[in-house]
mmCIF file of C-alpha atoms and ligand atoms in Angstrom:
data_model
loop_
_atom_site.group_PDB
_atom_site.id
_atom_site.type_symbol
_atom_site.label_atom_id
_atom_site.label_comp_id
_atom_site.label_asym_id
_atom_site.label_seq_id
_atom_site.Cartn_x
_atom_site.Cartn_y
_atom_site.Cartn_z
ATOM 1 C CA MET A 247 0.950 10.061 -10.810
ATOM 2 C CA MET A 248 0.631 6.271 -10.945
ATOM 3 C CA GLN A 249 -1.225 4.849 -13.949
ATOM 4 C CA PRO A 250 -0.897 1.109 -13.458
ATOM 5 C CA GLN A 251 -1.062 -1.418 -16.267
ATOM 6 C CA ARG A 252 -0.572 -4.536 -14.118
ATOM 7 C CA VAL A 253 -3.024 -4.941 -11.239
ATOM 8 C CA THR A 254 -3.309 -7.834 -8.782
ATOM 9 C CA CYS A 255 -6.721 -8.305 -7.153
ATOM 10 C CA VAL A 256 -6.807 -10.420 -3.991
ATOM 11 C CA VAL A 257 -9.632 -12.569 -2.613
ATOM 12 C CA GLY A 258 -9.339 -14.828 0.404
ATOM 13 C CA ALA A 259 -12.574 -15.410 2.262
ATOM 14 C CA ARG A 260 -16.272 -15.537 1.481
ATOM 15 C CA PRO A 261 -17.082 -11.850 2.053
ATOM 16 C CA ASN A 262 -14.378 -10.786 -0.442
ATOM 17 C CA PHE A 263 -15.750 -12.414 -3.581
ATOM 18 C CA MET A 264 -18.765 -10.168 -4.195
ATOM 19 C CA LYS A 265 -16.696 -7.012 -3.613
ATOM 20 C CA VAL A 266 -13.848 -7.929 -5.933
ATOM 21 C CA ALA A 267 -15.782 -9.539 -8.827
ATOM 22 C CA PRO A 268 -17.126 -6.245 -10.262
ATOM 23 C CA VAL A 269 -13.668 -4.627 -10.075
ATOM 24 C CA VAL A 270 -11.979 -7.498 -11.906
ATOM 25 C CA GLU A 271 -14.597 -7.292 -14.638
ATOM 26 C CA GLU A 272 -14.320 -3.514 -14.963
ATOM 27 C CA LEU A 273 -10.515 -3.341 -15.032
ATOM 28 C CA LYS A 274 -10.296 -6.165 -17.573
ATOM 29 C CA ALA A 275 -12.848 -4.408 -19.760
ATOM 30 C CA ARG A 276 -10.580 -1.352 -19.710
ATOM 31 C CA GLY A 277 -7.696 -3.417 -21.040
ATOM 32 C CA LEU A 278 -5.571 -3.667 -17.894
ATOM 33 C CA ASP A 279 -3.494 -6.760 -17.157
ATOM 34 C CA VAL A 280 -5.424 -8.112 -14.165
ATOM 35 C CA ARG A 281 -4.200 -11.011 -12.041
ATOM 36 C CA LEU A 282 -6.615 -12.622 -9.594
ATOM 37 C CA VAL A 283 -5.023 -14.230 -6.535
ATOM 38 C CA HIS A 284 -7.012 -16.424 -4.126
ATOM 39 C CA THR A 285 -5.206 -16.903 -0.816
ATOM 40 C CA GLY A 286 -7.288 -19.970 0.103
ATOM 41 C CA GLN A 287 -8.288 -18.657 3.554
ATOM 42 C CA HIS A 288 -11.680 -20.131 2.727
ATOM 43 C CA TYR A 289 -11.392 -23.324 0.726
ATOM 44 C CA ASP A 290 -14.578 -25.414 1.059
ATOM 45 C CA GLU A 291 -16.628 -25.710 -2.131
ATOM 46 C CA ARG A 292 -19.531 -23.990 -0.355
ATOM 47 C CA MET A 293 -17.425 -21.232 1.200
ATOM 48 C CA SER A 294 -15.484 -20.436 -1.949
ATOM 49 C CA ALA A 295 -15.696 -22.252 -5.319
ATOM 50 C CA VAL A 296 -19.437 -21.811 -5.817
ATOM 51 C CA PHE A 297 -19.012 -18.030 -5.614
ATOM 52 C CA PHE A 298 -16.828 -17.931 -8.705
ATOM 53 C CA ASP A 299 -19.558 -19.567 -10.772
ATOM 54 C CA ASP A 300 -22.370 -17.510 -9.237
ATOM 55 C CA LEU A 301 -20.567 -14.195 -9.700
ATOM 56 C CA GLY A 302 -19.193 -15.061 -13.139
ATOM 57 C CA MET A 303 -15.690 -14.417 -11.844
ATOM 58 C CA PRO A 304 -12.717 -15.848 -13.762
ATOM 59 C CA ARG A 305 -10.799 -18.696 -12.109
ATOM 60 C CA PRO A 306 -7.964 -17.349 -9.958
ATOM 61 C CA ASP A 307 -4.587 -17.104 -11.689
ATOM 62 C CA ALA A 308 -2.985 -18.257 -8.438
ATOM 63 C CA PHE A 309 -4.318 -20.206 -5.481
ATOM 64 C CA LEU A 310 -2.107 -19.869 -2.401
ATOM 65 C CA GLN A 311 -3.796 -22.622 -0.344
ATOM 66 C CA VAL A 312 -3.124 -21.129 3.075
ATOM 67 C CA GLY A 313 -6.124 -22.828 4.752
ATOM 68 C CA SER A 314 -7.197 -22.469 8.387
ATOM 69 C CA ALA A 315 -4.751 -21.788 11.212
ATOM 70 C CA THR A 316 -4.256 -19.341 14.048
ATOM 71 C CA HIS A 317 -4.431 -15.683 13.025
ATOM 72 C CA ALA A 318 -0.657 -15.343 13.234
ATOM 73 C CA VAL A 319 0.061 -18.446 11.174
ATOM 74 C CA GLN A 320 -2.667 -17.725 8.602
ATOM 75 C CA THR A 321 -1.471 -14.138 8.161
ATOM 76 C CA ALA A 322 2.171 -15.193 7.945
ATOM 77 C CA ARG A 323 1.444 -17.899 5.371
ATOM 78 C CA VAL A 324 -0.455 -15.442 3.178
ATOM 79 C CA MET A 325 2.431 -12.968 3.445
ATOM 80 C CA GLU A 326 5.085 -15.493 2.426
ATOM 81 C CA ARG A 327 3.140 -16.891 -0.499
ATOM 82 C CA PHE A 328 1.774 -13.578 -1.740
ATOM 83 C CA ASP A 329 5.244 -12.066 -1.647
ATOM 84 C CA GLU A 330 6.438 -14.727 -4.106
ATOM 85 C CA ASP A 331 3.450 -14.007 -6.331
ATOM 86 C CA CYS A 332 4.286 -10.291 -6.294
ATOM 87 C CA VAL A 333 7.846 -10.995 -7.353
ATOM 88 C CA ALA A 334 6.657 -13.188 -10.221
ATOM 89 C CA PHE A 335 3.926 -10.869 -11.580
ATOM 90 C CA ASP A 336 5.408 -7.504 -10.540
ATOM 91 C CA PRO A 337 2.103 -5.630 -10.103
ATOM 92 C CA GLN A 338 1.983 -1.828 -9.981
ATOM 93 C CA LEU A 339 -1.217 -1.867 -7.925
ATOM 94 C CA VAL A 340 -2.604 -4.453 -5.488
ATOM 95 C CA LEU A 341 -6.297 -4.262 -4.638
ATOM 96 C CA VAL A 342 -7.485 -5.874 -1.400
ATOM 97 C CA ALA A 343 -11.017 -5.904 0.025
ATOM 98 C CA GLY A 344 -12.726 -5.861 3.398
ATOM 99 C CA ASP A 345 -11.257 -6.863 6.717
ATOM 100 C CA VAL A 346 -10.174 -10.491 6.728
ATOM 101 C CA ASN A 347 -6.691 -11.755 7.555
ATOM 102 C CA SER A 348 -5.836 -12.114 3.846
ATOM 103 C CA THR A 349 -6.631 -8.419 3.315
ATOM 104 C CA LEU A 350 -4.104 -7.198 5.838
ATOM 105 C CA ALA A 351 -1.444 -9.751 4.919
ATOM 106 C CA CYS A 352 -1.427 -8.767 1.230
ATOM 107 C CA ALA A 353 -1.568 -5.030 1.955
ATOM 108 C CA ILE A 354 1.566 -5.287 4.114
ATOM 109 C CA VAL A 355 3.422 -7.335 1.501
ATOM 110 C CA ALA A 356 2.614 -4.941 -1.337
ATOM 111 C CA SER A 357 3.466 -1.799 0.581
ATOM 112 C CA LYS A 358 6.824 -3.228 1.717
ATOM 113 C CA ARG A 359 7.605 -3.959 -1.925
ATOM 114 C CA GLY A 360 6.792 -0.367 -2.870
ATOM 115 C CA VAL A 361 3.673 -1.428 -4.774
ATOM 116 C CA ALA A 362 0.625 0.852 -4.544
ATOM 117 C CA VAL A 363 -2.244 -0.600 -2.479
ATOM 118 C CA GLY A 364 -5.933 0.082 -2.928
ATOM 119 C CA HIS A 365 -8.316 -0.906 -0.132
ATOM 120 C CA ILE A 366 -11.885 -1.677 -1.139
ATOM 121 C CA GLU A 367 -14.239 -0.893 1.778
ATOM 122 C CA ALA A 368 -11.778 1.432 3.499
ATOM 123 C CA GLY A 369 -12.672 3.592 6.476
ATOM 124 C CA LEU A 370 -15.162 1.350 8.282
ATOM 125 C CA ARG A 371 -14.720 1.273 12.060
ATOM 126 C CA SER A 372 -16.548 -0.669 14.779
ATOM 127 C CA ARG A 373 -14.352 0.918 17.480
ATOM 128 C CA ASP A 374 -14.093 -2.546 19.004
ATOM 129 C CA TRP A 375 -10.443 -3.493 19.191
ATOM 130 C CA ALA A 376 -11.405 -6.974 20.416
ATOM 131 C CA MET A 377 -12.627 -7.775 16.876
ATOM 132 C CA PRO A 378 -9.858 -9.212 14.697
ATOM 133 C CA GLU A 379 -11.515 -7.495 11.743
ATOM 134 C CA GLU A 380 -11.138 -4.049 13.354
ATOM 135 C CA ILE A 381 -7.396 -4.574 13.693
ATOM 136 C CA ASN A 382 -7.264 -5.691 10.065
ATOM 137 C CA ARG A 383 -9.264 -2.652 8.875
ATOM 138 C CA ILE A 384 -7.164 -0.055 10.650
ATOM 139 C CA LEU A 385 -3.803 -1.546 9.721
ATOM 140 C CA THR A 386 -4.837 -2.117 6.096
ATOM 141 C CA ASP A 387 -6.027 1.474 5.764
ATOM 142 C CA ASN A 388 -2.729 2.671 7.200
ATOM 143 C CA CYS A 389 -0.683 1.134 4.418
ATOM 144 C CA SER A 390 -3.100 1.803 1.542
ATOM 145 C CA ASP A 391 -2.519 4.512 -1.072
ATOM 146 C CA LEU A 392 -6.091 4.400 -2.355
ATOM 147 C CA LEU A 393 -8.757 4.356 0.338
ATOM 148 C CA LEU A 394 -11.844 3.300 -1.611
ATOM 149 C CA THR A 395 -14.725 4.058 0.745
ATOM 150 C CA PRO A 396 -18.349 2.889 0.524
ATOM 151 C CA SER A 397 -20.059 5.710 2.427
ATOM 152 C CA ARG A 398 -19.765 9.154 3.991
ATOM 153 C CA ASP A 399 -19.201 7.846 7.524
ATOM 154 C CA ALA A 400 -16.103 5.986 6.298
ATOM 155 C CA ASP A 401 -14.657 9.224 4.868
ATOM 156 C CA ALA A 402 -15.300 10.943 8.196
ATOM 157 C CA ASN A 403 -13.558 8.154 10.158
ATOM 158 C CA LEU A 404 -10.458 8.465 7.992
ATOM 159 C CA ARG A 405 -10.363 12.261 8.239
ATOM 160 C CA ALA A 406 -10.706 12.032 12.028
ATOM 161 C CA GLU A 407 -7.617 9.800 12.018
ATOM 162 C CA GLY A 408 -5.695 12.480 10.128
ATOM 163 C CA VAL A 409 -5.755 10.882 6.664
ATOM 164 C CA PRO A 410 -5.359 13.557 3.966
ATOM 165 C CA ASP A 411 -8.210 14.040 1.504
ATOM 166 C CA TRP A 412 -6.135 12.997 -1.503
ATOM 167 C CA ARG A 413 -6.054 9.394 -0.277
ATOM 168 C CA ILE A 414 -9.822 9.159 0.277
ATOM 169 C CA HIS A 415 -12.003 8.200 -2.705
ATOM 170 C CA ARG A 416 -15.698 7.554 -2.109
ATOM 171 C CA VAL A 417 -16.439 5.083 -4.882
ATOM 172 C CA GLY A 418 -19.561 3.622 -3.232
ATOM 173 C CA ASN A 419 -20.457 0.090 -2.274
ATOM 174 C CA LEU A 420 -18.966 -2.562 -4.543
ATOM 175 C CA MET A 421 -20.904 -5.365 -2.890
ATOM 176 C CA ILE A 422 -24.078 -3.631 -3.986
ATOM 177 C CA ASP A 423 -22.781 -3.630 -7.592
ATOM 178 C CA SER A 424 -22.840 -7.428 -7.379
ATOM 179 C CA LEU A 425 -26.212 -7.489 -5.667
ATOM 180 C CA ARG A 426 -27.866 -5.327 -8.304
ATOM 181 C CA LYS A 427 -26.287 -7.221 -11.139
ATOM 182 C CA HIS A 428 -27.402 -10.645 -9.915
ATOM 183 C CA LEU A 429 -30.651 -10.016 -8.030
ATOM 184 C CA ALA A 430 -33.017 -10.880 -10.875
ATOM 185 C CA ARG A 431 -31.190 -14.158 -11.506
ATOM 186 C CA ALA A 432 -31.253 -14.968 -7.799
ATOM 187 C CA GLU A 433 -34.989 -14.303 -7.536
ATOM 188 C CA ALA A 434 -35.694 -16.405 -10.620
ATOM 189 C CA LEU A 435 -34.314 -19.442 -8.771
ATOM 190 C CA ASP A 436 -37.334 -19.221 -6.455
ATOM 191 C CA ILE A 437 -35.307 -20.394 -3.471
ATOM 192 C CA PRO A 438 -38.113 -20.015 -0.889
ATOM 193 C CA ALA A 439 -40.246 -22.503 -2.839
ATOM 194 C CA ALA A 440 -37.273 -24.859 -3.196
ATOM 195 C CA MET A 441 -36.858 -24.719 0.583
ATOM 196 C CA GLY A 442 -40.555 -25.265 1.213
ATOM 197 C CA VAL A 443 -41.313 -21.856 2.711
ATOM 198 C CA ALA A 444 -43.662 -19.084 1.584
ATOM 199 C CA PRO A 445 -42.325 -15.712 0.427
ATOM 200 C CA GLN A 446 -42.299 -13.355 3.445
ATOM 201 C CA GLY A 447 -43.186 -16.365 5.573
ATOM 202 C CA TYR A 448 -39.801 -17.163 7.082
ATOM 203 C CA VAL A 449 -36.821 -15.753 8.945
ATOM 204 C CA VAL A 450 -33.157 -16.209 7.933
ATOM 205 C CA ALA A 451 -30.451 -16.361 10.605
ATOM 206 C CA THR A 452 -26.658 -16.410 10.353
ATOM 207 C CA LEU A 453 -24.164 -16.459 13.218
ATOM 208 C CA HIS A 454 -20.409 -16.866 13.116
ATOM 209 C CA ARG A 455 -18.682 -14.084 15.089
ATOM 210 C CA PRO A 456 -16.336 -15.522 17.725
ATOM 211 C CA SER A 457 -18.046 -13.307 20.341
ATOM 212 C CA ASN A 458 -21.368 -15.084 19.685
ATOM 213 C CA VAL A 459 -20.377 -18.665 18.925
ATOM 214 C CA ASP A 460 -17.158 -19.390 20.817
ATOM 215 C CA GLU A 461 -18.680 -18.985 24.291
ATOM 216 C CA PRO A 462 -21.078 -21.937 24.875
ATOM 217 C CA ALA A 463 -23.472 -20.029 27.194
ATOM 218 C CA GLN A 464 -23.891 -17.191 24.673
ATOM 219 C CA LEU A 465 -24.354 -19.626 21.792
ATOM 220 C CA GLU A 466 -26.924 -21.625 23.755
ATOM 221 C CA ALA A 467 -28.892 -18.480 24.657
ATOM 222 C CA LEU A 468 -28.937 -17.295 21.038
ATOM 223 C CA LEU A 469 -30.033 -20.719 19.757
ATOM 224 C CA ALA A 470 -32.817 -20.743 22.355
ATOM 225 C CA ALA A 471 -33.943 -17.321 21.113
ATOM 226 C CA LEU A 472 -34.007 -18.643 17.528
ATOM 227 C CA GLY A 473 -36.140 -21.499 18.845
ATOM 228 C CA GLU A 474 -38.672 -19.017 20.227
ATOM 229 C CA VAL A 475 -38.687 -17.089 16.947
ATOM 230 C CA SER A 476 -39.431 -20.345 15.123
ATOM 231 C CA GLU A 477 -42.693 -20.637 17.064
ATOM 232 C CA ARG A 478 -43.819 -17.601 15.010
ATOM 233 C CA LEU A 479 -42.164 -18.285 11.634
ATOM 234 C CA PRO A 480 -39.788 -21.011 10.421
ATOM 235 C CA VAL A 481 -36.135 -20.029 10.825
ATOM 236 C CA LEU A 482 -33.680 -21.038 8.086
ATOM 237 C CA PHE A 483 -30.150 -21.110 9.423
ATOM 238 C CA PRO A 484 -27.353 -21.530 6.828
ATOM 239 C CA ILE A 485 -24.508 -22.544 9.032
ATOM 240 C CA HIS A 486 -20.907 -21.366 8.925
ATOM 241 C CA PRO A 487 -18.388 -24.202 9.528
ATOM 242 C CA ARG A 488 -17.096 -22.440 12.650
ATOM 243 C CA THR A 489 -20.609 -22.349 14.142
ATOM 244 C CA ARG A 490 -21.361 -25.955 13.231
ATOM 245 C CA ALA A 491 -18.186 -27.021 15.028
ATOM 246 C CA ARG A 492 -19.031 -24.965 18.128
ATOM 247 C CA ILE A 493 -22.581 -26.359 18.347
ATOM 248 C CA ALA A 494 -21.180 -29.892 18.155
ATOM 249 C CA ASP A 495 -18.424 -29.150 20.715
ATOM 250 C CA ALA A 496 -20.944 -27.737 23.178
ATOM 251 C CA GLY A 497 -23.401 -30.601 22.561
ATOM 252 C CA LEU A 498 -26.249 -28.147 21.841
ATOM 253 C CA SER A 499 -29.472 -28.985 20.038
ATOM 254 C CA LEU A 500 -31.906 -26.874 18.061
ATOM 255 C CA ALA A 501 -35.656 -26.399 18.263
ATOM 256 C CA PRO A 502 -37.554 -28.281 15.515
ATOM 257 C CA GLY A 503 -38.580 -25.025 13.787
ATOM 258 C CA VAL A 504 -34.946 -23.976 13.300
ATOM 259 C CA ARG A 505 -33.659 -25.571 10.093
ATOM 260 C CA LEU A 506 -29.899 -25.913 9.813
ATOM 261 C CA ILE A 507 -28.793 -25.778 6.194
ATOM 262 C CA GLU A 508 -25.365 -25.922 4.596
ATOM 263 C CA PRO A 509 -23.703 -22.604 3.656
ATOM 264 C CA LEU A 510 -25.383 -21.384 0.462
ATOM 265 C CA GLY A 511 -23.905 -20.039 -2.743
ATOM 266 C CA TYR A 512 -24.177 -16.358 -3.604
ATOM 267 C CA LEU A 513 -27.307 -16.555 -5.748
ATOM 268 C CA GLN A 514 -29.139 -18.949 -3.447
ATOM 269 C CA PHE A 515 -28.412 -16.827 -0.392
ATOM 270 C CA LEU A 516 -29.365 -13.621 -2.164
ATOM 271 C CA GLY A 517 -32.639 -15.199 -3.261
ATOM 272 C CA LEU A 518 -33.305 -16.387 0.282
ATOM 273 C CA MET A 519 -32.600 -12.933 1.773
ATOM 274 C CA ALA A 520 -34.689 -11.116 -0.806
ATOM 275 C CA GLY A 521 -37.761 -13.204 0.076
ATOM 276 C CA CYS A 522 -37.571 -13.316 3.870
ATOM 277 C CA LYS A 523 -39.610 -11.433 6.450
ATOM 278 C CA LEU A 524 -36.508 -10.450 8.384
ATOM 279 C CA MET A 525 -32.851 -11.343 8.918
ATOM 280 C CA LEU A 526 -31.121 -12.088 12.194
ATOM 281 C CA THR A 527 -27.348 -11.873 11.826
ATOM 282 C CA ASP A 528 -23.950 -10.979 13.211
ATOM 283 C CA SER A 529 -22.381 -10.653 9.752
ATOM 284 C CA GLY A 530 -20.983 -7.408 8.401
ATOM 285 C CA GLY A 531 -22.023 -7.660 4.760
ATOM 286 C CA ILE A 532 -25.576 -8.834 5.410
ATOM 287 C CA GLN A 533 -26.313 -5.563 7.210
ATOM 288 C CA GLU A 534 -25.609 -3.809 3.910
ATOM 289 C CA GLU A 535 -27.312 -6.292 1.628
ATOM 290 C CA THR A 536 -30.558 -6.137 3.637
ATOM 291 C CA THR A 537 -30.459 -2.329 3.489
ATOM 292 C CA ALA A 538 -30.101 -2.528 -0.293
ATOM 293 C CA LEU A 539 -32.985 -5.035 -0.459
ATOM 294 C CA GLY A 540 -35.245 -3.120 1.974
ATOM 295 C CA VAL A 541 -35.436 -6.173 4.272
ATOM 296 C CA PRO A 542 -35.494 -5.549 8.059
ATOM 297 C CA CYS A 543 -32.283 -6.733 9.736
ATOM 298 C CA LEU A 544 -31.637 -7.340 13.430
ATOM 299 C CA THR A 545 -27.912 -7.350 14.142
ATOM 300 C CA LEU A 546 -26.791 -9.432 17.101
ATOM 301 C CA ARG A 547 -23.749 -7.349 17.966
ATOM 302 C CA ASP A 548 -22.939 -4.526 20.370
ATOM 303 C CA ASN A 549 -21.444 -2.365 17.632
ATOM 304 C CA THR A 550 -21.329 -2.035 13.885
ATOM 305 C CA GLU A 551 -18.698 -0.757 11.490
ATOM 306 C CA ARG A 552 -21.585 -0.002 9.093
ATOM 307 C CA PRO A 553 -23.637 2.640 10.982
ATOM 308 C CA ILE A 554 -25.127 3.980 7.754
ATOM 309 C CA THR A 555 -27.258 0.819 7.608
ATOM 310 C CA VAL A 556 -28.777 1.864 10.945
ATOM 311 C CA ASP A 557 -29.017 5.614 10.214
ATOM 312 C CA GLU A 558 -30.358 5.308 6.668
ATOM 313 C CA GLY A 559 -31.137 1.652 6.073
ATOM 314 C CA THR A 560 -33.216 -1.152 7.551
ATOM 315 C CA ASN A 561 -30.744 -2.334 10.173
ATOM 316 C CA THR A 562 -31.308 -2.326 13.945
ATOM 317 C CA LEU A 563 -28.362 -2.912 16.250
ATOM 318 C CA LEU A 564 -29.843 -5.227 18.838
ATOM 319 C CA GLY A 565 -26.741 -5.947 20.894
ATOM 320 C CA ALA A 566 -25.462 -9.450 21.516
ATOM 321 C CA VAL A 567 -28.325 -10.005 23.930
ATOM 322 C CA ALA A 568 -30.479 -13.078 23.375
ATOM 323 C CA GLY A 569 -33.331 -11.683 25.484
ATOM 324 C CA ARG A 570 -33.903 -8.835 22.998
ATOM 325 C CA VAL A 571 -34.462 -11.074 19.990
ATOM 326 C CA VAL A 572 -38.078 -12.145 20.449
ATOM 327 C CA PRO A 573 -39.476 -8.674 21.361
ATOM 328 C CA ALA A 574 -37.666 -7.151 18.362
ATOM 329 C CA VAL A 575 -38.982 -9.855 16.023
ATOM 330 C CA ASP A 576 -42.520 -9.365 17.362
ATOM 331 C CA GLU A 577 -42.267 -5.653 16.708
ATOM 332 C CA ILE A 578 -41.272 -6.254 13.091
ATOM 333 C CA LEU A 579 -44.090 -8.766 12.660
ATOM 334 C CA THR A 580 -46.537 -6.140 13.978
ATOM 335 C CA THR A 581 -45.222 -2.978 12.333
ATOM 336 C CA GLY A 582 -43.426 -4.302 9.229
ATOM 337 C CA GLY A 583 -40.079 -3.000 10.511
ATOM 338 C CA LYS A 584 -37.874 -0.105 9.510
ATOM 339 C CA GLN A 585 -38.394 1.531 6.128
ATOM 340 C CA GLY A 586 -34.924 2.544 5.076
ATOM 341 C CA ARG A 587 -33.538 4.347 2.062
ATOM 342 C CA ILE A 588 -30.608 3.398 -0.148
ATOM 343 C CA PRO A 589 -27.412 5.256 0.816
ATOM 344 C CA ASP A 590 -25.631 7.496 -1.674
ATOM 345 C CA ARG A 591 -23.451 5.645 -4.223
ATOM 346 C CA TRP A 592 -24.934 2.231 -3.492
ATOM 347 C CA ASP A 593 -26.083 2.441 -7.078
ATOM 348 C CA GLY A 594 -24.338 -0.369 -8.916
ATOM 349 C CA ARG A 595 -21.677 1.967 -10.371
ATOM 350 C CA ALA A 596 -18.939 1.683 -7.761
ATOM 351 C CA ALA A 597 -16.696 -0.439 -10.017
ATOM 352 C CA VAL A 598 -16.941 2.168 -12.771
ATOM 353 C CA ARG A 599 -15.694 4.772 -10.290
ATOM 354 C CA VAL A 600 -12.801 2.478 -9.344
ATOM 355 C CA GLY A 601 -11.998 2.065 -13.048
ATOM 356 C CA ASP A 602 -12.033 5.843 -13.626
ATOM 357 C CA LEU A 603 -9.725 6.369 -10.684
ATOM 358 C CA VAL A 604 -7.227 3.626 -11.532
ATOM 359 C CA CYS A 605 -7.064 4.474 -15.228
ATOM 360 C CA GLY A 606 -7.094 8.236 -14.652
ATOM 361 C CA GLY A 607 -3.976 8.035 -12.502
ATOM 362 C CA PHE A 608 -3.520 8.678 -8.796
ATOM 363 C CA ARG A 609 -1.001 9.958 -6.284
ATOM 364 C CA THR A 610 0.789 7.352 -4.164
ATOM 365 C CA LEU A 611 2.219 7.298 -0.641
ATOM 366 C CA LEU A 612 5.716 6.949 -2.100
ATOM 367 C CA GLU A 613 5.273 10.233 -3.979
ATOM 368 C CA GLY A 614 4.013 11.718 -0.700
HETATM 369 C C1 LIG B 871 -13.448 -15.060 8.408
HETATM 370 C C2 LIG B 871 -13.132 -13.595 8.629
HETATM 371 C C3 LIG B 871 -14.419 -12.861 8.983
HETATM 372 C C4 LIG B 871 -15.511 -13.113 7.964
HETATM 373 C C5 LIG B 871 -15.718 -14.613 7.829
HETATM 374 C C6 LIG B 871 -16.789 -14.932 6.812
HETATM 375 C C7 LIG B 871 -10.897 -13.055 9.541
HETATM 376 C C8 LIG B 871 -10.188 -12.583 10.745
HETATM 377 N N1 LIG B 871 -12.200 -13.380 9.723
HETATM 378 O O1 LIG B 871 -13.843 -15.603 9.665
HETATM 379 O O2 LIG B 871 -14.153 -11.477 9.029
HETATM 380 O O3 LIG B 871 -16.715 -12.501 8.380
HETATM 381 O O4 LIG B 871 -14.474 -15.192 7.444
HETATM 382 O O5 LIG B 871 -16.958 -16.285 6.620
HETATM 383 O O6 LIG B 871 -10.313 -13.110 8.501
HETATM 384 N N2 LIG B 871 -13.489 -23.250 7.763
HETATM 385 C C9 LIG B 871 -13.953 -24.297 7.011
HETATM 386 N N3 LIG B 871 -14.007 -24.137 5.653
HETATM 387 C C10 LIG B 871 -13.624 -22.999 5.042
HETATM 388 C C11 LIG B 871 -13.139 -21.940 5.830
HETATM 389 C C12 LIG B 871 -13.099 -22.080 7.201
HETATM 390 O O7 LIG B 871 -14.293 -25.337 7.506
HETATM 391 O O8 LIG B 871 -13.704 -22.923 3.801
HETATM 392 C C13 LIG B 871 -13.430 -23.395 9.236
HETATM 393 C C14 LIG B 871 -11.987 -23.387 9.709
HETATM 394 O O9 LIG B 871 -11.463 -24.646 9.851
HETATM 395 C C15 LIG B 871 -12.063 -22.663 11.034
HETATM 396 C C16 LIG B 871 -13.306 -21.808 10.926
HETATM 397 O O10 LIG B 871 -14.042 -22.250 9.811
HETATM 398 O O11 LIG B 871 -12.257 -23.555 12.096
HETATM 399 C C17 LIG B 871 -12.963 -20.352 10.826
HETATM 400 O O12 LIG B 871 -12.359 -19.986 9.570
HETATM 401 P P1 LIG B 871 -11.439 -18.654 9.440
HETATM 402 O O13 LIG B 871 -11.136 -18.344 8.023
HETATM 403 O O14 LIG B 871 -10.339 -18.727 10.388
HETATM 404 O O15 LIG B 871 -12.313 -17.479 10.000
HETATM 405 P P2 LIG B 871 -13.850 -17.184 9.898
HETATM 406 O O16 LIG B 871 -14.426 -17.418 11.242
HETATM 407 O O17 LIG B 871 -14.466 -17.852 8.727
#
């Protein structure tokens, strides 16, 4: 049984911060020697630094500064630099989160060094091999000793792939730990008022998936749909740097009711989501956050790796079809939208379960 004393936690890109923050806090509180490594996949103040303040996360002990590059180069850079960090700190457990390039890169490095790997948000599958994140999820799970799953469907995916039960640990949804901890503070900021919109009187949109923003015709059709939605309610559109660049490249313009805003910090975005009438998104995490908040969510993708948000929560998988947006929005405006329930173990105690598991000792792949 492995009972680690030295644990490295890895963050790299925006969706990692809210999943890792509660684990860092919990493991430190239990007296473990925790090192926080930031790969620097996301590096802008608004994509990264602000999250540390908002989440009350300690400054990273190491910042690997890998920056943007092709997938191969970004992954390779993380591997080289993280390998050096592993040699210097000699962790007994490396915890990675989610499905970004940094996640996979660090999982490979640790497993090749014989260090136990724990994957936060293991077991999710979109079954869409064209998504870089799906490749990252499957390969990361393959080399992880601890598969820390958020929901029952994730356990079932792993079992169907032949993963033995002893590797699967349903700890619950760590991102929802952060949401519950910070929601009151986020709401106290009164972000809708600061943005000049009425509570429940606006729509929030986010788009950044390559499949939606890299093809100019698809991007144009989606922006036109947002324009039509804005004839009903104002649309606030915090814009990912990738999307901003694609809009500029394609020379597209936006309807006057669609307000482009800079990427928001964690608390500001949470406050904005909590007060909106509905979300339109292609993000992964927002599907879960809206389910936890009880806010209707229309997901502009053909598949989701988070089906529990559709089966139990407030999410509707619309498909990446611009023509479906306005009818779906009108239906929500008429009916109030889906009334979901909160999935099991999305209760704010996922980090405690991770702490119990890590400190209680666990079997590793090396032990077999
Ligand atoms: C990455 C993740 C994706 C996640 C998303 C959230 C992978 C494969 N993808 O996609 O799963 O949903 O983050 O944001 O890991 N850029 C900046 N500033 C930054 C970061 C990026 O301007 O701080 C620009 C880069 O120059 C690049 C683009 O944004 O042109 C894309 O960044 P990248 O990290 O490659 O992937 P994302 O599309 O953000």
